[in-house]
CSV table of C-alpha atoms in Angstrom, one decimal:
chain,number,residue,atom,x,y,z
A,1272,MET,CA,0.0,0.0,0.0
A,1273,SER,CA,1.2,3.4,-0.9
A,1274,VAL,CA,-0.3,6.8,-0.3
A,1275,ASN,CA,0.1,9.1,-3.3
A,1276,VAL,CA,-0.6,12.7,-2.5
A,1277,LYS,CA,-0.9,15.1,-5.5
A,1278,GLY,CA,-1.5,18.8,-5.6
A,1279,ARG,CA,-3.1,21.0,-8.2
A,1280,ASN,CA,-2.7,24.8,-7.8
A,1281,ILE,CA,-1.1,24.1,-4.4
A,1282,ASP,CA,2.3,23.1,-3.1
A,1283,ILE,CA,2.2,19.9,-1.0
A,1284,THR,CA,4.1,20.6,2.2
A,1285,PRO,CA,5.5,17.7,4.3
A,1286,ALA,CA,3.1,18.6,7.1
A,1287,LEU,CA,0.1,18.4,4.7
A,1288,LYS,CA,1.3,15.1,3.3
A,1289,ASP,CA,1.9,13.6,6.8
A,1290,TYR,CA,-1.6,14.8,7.8
A,1291,VAL,CA,-3.2,13.0,4.8
A,1292,GLU,CA,-1.2,9.8,5.4
A,1293,LYS,CA,-2.1,9.8,9.2
A,1294,LYS,CA,-5.8,10.2,8.4
A,1295,VAL,CA,-5.8,7.6,5.7
A,1296,VAL,CA,-4.1,4.9,7.8
A,1297,ARG,CA,-7.3,4.7,9.9
A,1298,ILE,CA,-9.2,3.6,6.8
A,1299,THR,CA,-6.6,1.0,5.8
A,1300,LYS,CA,-7.0,-0.9,9.1
A,1301,GLN,CA,-10.5,-1.9,8.1
A,1302,PHE,CA,-9.3,-4.2,5.2
A,1303,LYS,CA,-7.0,-7.1,4.7
A,1304,THR,CA,-5.7,-6.0,1.4
A,1305,VAL,CA,-5.3,-2.3,0.4
A,1306,GLY,CA,-4.1,-1.1,-2.9
A,1307,ASP,CA,-2.8,2.3,-3.8
A,1308,ILE,CA,-4.5,5.3,-2.2
A,1309,ILE,CA,-4.6,8.5,-4.2
A,1310,ALA,CA,-5.3,11.8,-2.6
A,1311,VAL,CA,-5.6,14.9,-4.9
A,1312,LEU,CA,-5.5,18.2,-3.1
A,1313,LYS,CA,-6.5,21.3,-5.2
A,1314,VAL,CA,-7.4,24.9,-4.8
A,1315,GLU,CA,-10.0,26.5,-7.0
A,1316,LYS,CA,-10.8,30.2,-6.3
A,1317,GLU,CA,-11.2,30.1,-2.5
A,1318,ASN,CA,-12.2,26.5,-2.2
A,1319,HIS,CA,-9.9,23.8,-0.9
A,1320,ILE,CA,-11.0,20.5,-2.6
A,1321,VAL,CA,-9.8,17.0,-1.5
A,1322,GLU,CA,-10.5,13.9,-3.6
A,1323,ILE,CA,-9.5,10.6,-2.0
A,1324,THR,CA,-9.6,7.2,-3.8
A,1325,VAL,CA,-9.0,3.9,-2.0
A,1326,ALA,CA,-8.8,0.5,-3.7
A,1327,ALA,CA,-9.3,-2.1,-1.0
A,1328,SER,CA,-10.5,-5.8,-1.0
A,1329,GLY,CA,-12.1,-5.6,-4.4
A,1330,ILE,CA,-14.0,-2.4,-3.9
A,1331,LEU,CA,-13.3,1.2,-4.8
A,1332,LEU,CA,-14.1,3.9,-2.4
A,1333,ARG,CA,-14.0,7.6,-3.4
A,1334,ALA,CA,-14.8,10.8,-1.6
A,1335,GLN,CA,-14.6,14.5,-2.5
A,1336,GLU,CA,-15.1,17.4,-0.2
A,1337,SER,CA,-14.7,21.1,-0.5
A,1338,THR,CA,-14.3,23.7,2.2
A,1339,LYS,CA,-12.4,27.0,2.9
A,1340,ASP,CA,-9.7,25.0,4.8
A,1341,MET,CA,-7.6,22.2,3.4
A,1342,TYR,CA,-7.4,20.3,6.7
A,1343,SER,CA,-11.2,20.3,7.3
A,1344,SER,CA,-11.7,19.1,3.7
A,1345,ILE,CA,-9.3,16.2,4.4
A,1346,ASP,CA,-11.2,15.4,7.6
A,1347,LEU,CA,-14.6,15.5,5.9
A,1348,ALA,CA,-13.4,13.3,3.0
A,1349,VAL,CA,-12.0,10.7,5.4
A,1350,GLU,CA,-15.3,10.7,7.3
A,1351,LYS,CA,-17.2,10.2,4.1
A,1352,ILE,CA,-15.1,7.2,3.2
A,1353,GLU,CA,-15.5,5.8,6.7
A,1354,ARG,CA,-19.3,6.0,6.3
A,1355,GLN,CA,-19.0,4.2,2.9
A,1356,ILE,CA,-17.0,1.4,4.7
A,1357,ARG,CA,-19.6,1.1,7.5
A,1358,LYS,CA,-22.4,1.0,4.9
A,1359,HIS,CA,-20.6,-1.6,2.8
A,1360,LYS,CA,-19.9,-3.8,5.9
A,1361,THR,CA,-23.4,-3.5,7.1
A,1362,ARG,CA,-24.7,-4.6,3.7
A,1363,LEU,CA,-22.4,-7.6,3.7
A,1364,MET,CA,-23.5,-8.6,7.3
A,1365,LYS,CA,-27.2,-8.2,6.3
A,1366,ARG,CA,-26.7,-10.7,3.5
A,1367,LYS,CA,-24.8,-13.1,5.7
A,1368,TYR,CA,-27.1,-12.9,8.6
A,1369,ASN,CA,-30.7,-11.9,7.8
A,1370,ASN,CA,-31.5,-10.9,11.3
A,1371,PHE,CA,-28.3,-8.9,11.8
A,1372,THR,CA,-28.6,-5.7,13.9
A,1373,ASP,CA,-26.0,-4.1,16.0
A,1374,ALA,CA,-27.3,-2.8,19.3
A,1375,GLY,CA,-25.4,0.5,18.9
A,1376,THR,CA,-26.3,1.0,15.2
A,1377,VAL,CA,-29.6,2.1,13.9
A,1378,VAL,CA,-30.1,0.9,10.4
A,1379,PRO,CA,-32.8,2.8,8.4
A,1380,ASP,CA,-35.3,0.7,6.4
A,1381,GLU,CA,-34.4,2.5,3.1
A,1382,VAL,CA,-31.1,4.2,2.4
A,1383,ASN,CA,-30.5,5.7,-1.1
A,1384,GLY,CA,-32.9,3.4,-2.9
A,1385,GLU,CA,-31.7,0.4,-0.9
A,1386,GLU,CA,-34.4,-1.9,0.5
A,1387,GLU,CA,-34.6,-3.4,3.9
A,1388,ASN,CA,-33.1,-6.7,2.8
A,1389,GLY,CA,-30.0,-5.1,1.4
A,1390,GLU,CA,-30.9,-5.6,-2.3
A,1391,PHE,CA,-31.7,-2.9,-4.9
A,1392,GLU,CA,-35.0,-2.9,-6.6
A,1393,ILE,CA,-34.9,-2.6,-10.4
A,1394,VAL,CA,-38.0,-0.8,-11.5
A,1395,LYS,CA,-37.3,-0.7,-15.3
A,1396,ASN,CA,-35.4,-2.9,-17.7
A,1397,LYS,CA,-34.7,-1.3,-21.0
A,1398,ARG,CA,-33.2,-3.1,-24.1
A,1399,PHE,CA,-31.7,-1.2,-27.0
A,1400,VAL,CA,-29.6,-1.7,-30.1
A,1401,LEU,CA,-26.0,-0.5,-29.9
A,1402,HIS,CA,-25.0,1.3,-33.0
A,1403,PRO,CA,-21.3,1.5,-33.9
A,1404,MET,CA,-20.0,5.1,-33.6
A,1405,THR,CA,-17.0,7.1,-32.5
A,1406,VAL,CA,-16.8,8.9,-29.2
A,1407,GLU,CA,-17.5,12.2,-30.8
A,1408,GLU,CA,-20.7,10.8,-32.5
A,1409,ALA,CA,-21.8,9.3,-29.1
A,1410,ILE,CA,-21.3,12.7,-27.4
A,1411,LEU,CA,-23.4,14.4,-30.1
A,1412,GLN,CA,-26.1,11.8,-29.8
A,1413,MET,CA,-26.1,12.1,-26.0
A,1414,ASN,CA,-26.5,15.9,-26.3
A,1415,LEU,CA,-29.3,15.5,-28.9
A,1416,LEU,CA,-31.2,13.2,-26.5
A,1417,ASN,CA,-30.4,15.6,-23.6
A,1418,HIS,CA,-29.1,12.7,-21.5
A,1419,ASP,CA,-26.3,12.6,-18.9
A,1420,PHE,CA,-24.7,9.4,-20.3
A,1421,PHE,CA,-24.8,7.4,-23.5
A,1422,VAL,CA,-23.9,3.7,-24.2
A,1423,PHE,CA,-22.4,2.9,-27.6
A,1424,TYR,CA,-20.3,0.3,-29.4
A,1425,ASP,CA,-16.9,1.6,-30.5
A,1426,PRO,CA,-15.8,-0.5,-33.6
A,1427,ASP,CA,-12.2,0.8,-33.3
A,1428,ILE,CA,-11.8,-0.8,-29.9
A,1429,GLY,CA,-14.4,-3.6,-30.5
A,1430,ASP,CA,-16.1,-3.0,-27.2
A,1431,THR,CA,-19.0,-1.3,-25.5
A,1432,ASN,CA,-18.3,2.1,-23.9
A,1433,VAL,CA,-20.1,4.8,-22.0
A,1434,VAL,CA,-19.7,8.6,-22.4
A,1435,TYR,CA,-21.0,10.9,-19.7
A,1436,ARG,CA,-21.3,14.5,-18.8
A,1437,ARG,CA,-19.3,15.6,-15.8
A,1438,LYS,CA,-20.3,18.2,-13.2
A,1439,ASP,CA,-17.8,20.7,-14.7
A,1440,GLY,CA,-19.5,20.5,-18.1
A,1441,LYS,CA,-16.8,18.4,-19.7
A,1442,TYR,CA,-17.1,14.7,-20.8
A,1443,GLY,CA,-15.9,11.4,-19.5
A,1444,LEU,CA,-15.4,8.0,-21.2
A,1445,LEU,CA,-15.9,4.7,-19.4
A,1446,SER,CA,-14.2,1.7,-21.2
A,1447,PRO,CA,-14.5,-1.7,-19.6
A,1448,GLU,CA,-11.5,-3.8,-18.8
A,1449,PHE,CA,-11.6,-7.4,-17.7
A,1450,LYS,CA,-9.1,-8.9,-15.4
């Protein structure tokens, strides 16, 4: 496991790097295997933004927080990842033991579309034909449909891809890779 701290529009001081590493070590104690941890610290206007990505035990955890202070942004991002870990472990325990409840933990009946039994309800199943097109054509089609994402077949790669609109107005591309 290595902690990679990167900075954009900010110089990463040794104190800042040590603070990130110290906070992230708490997260790594929850898992048997932990991959690389990437922390990106950036400053945009007066906002201090922290993005932390943790690859651990076959899952990918990601958190982003923005405040006026870099240290509080780091604290909030780590807390968000810890909540994701608790939610993931609770879901695993519910599947293993149907009657699992922790005396100190109150588990709501429905959390973000999640039902009481820990499964997600699919309310619609849609089938469609994938047309071969380039990434640029897929972005144009997505904009014509006024959607936030678009699934298409890229004949150059020979695989199904997804383009999506990011919060900053730019576009992203998801390309599957099998291990």
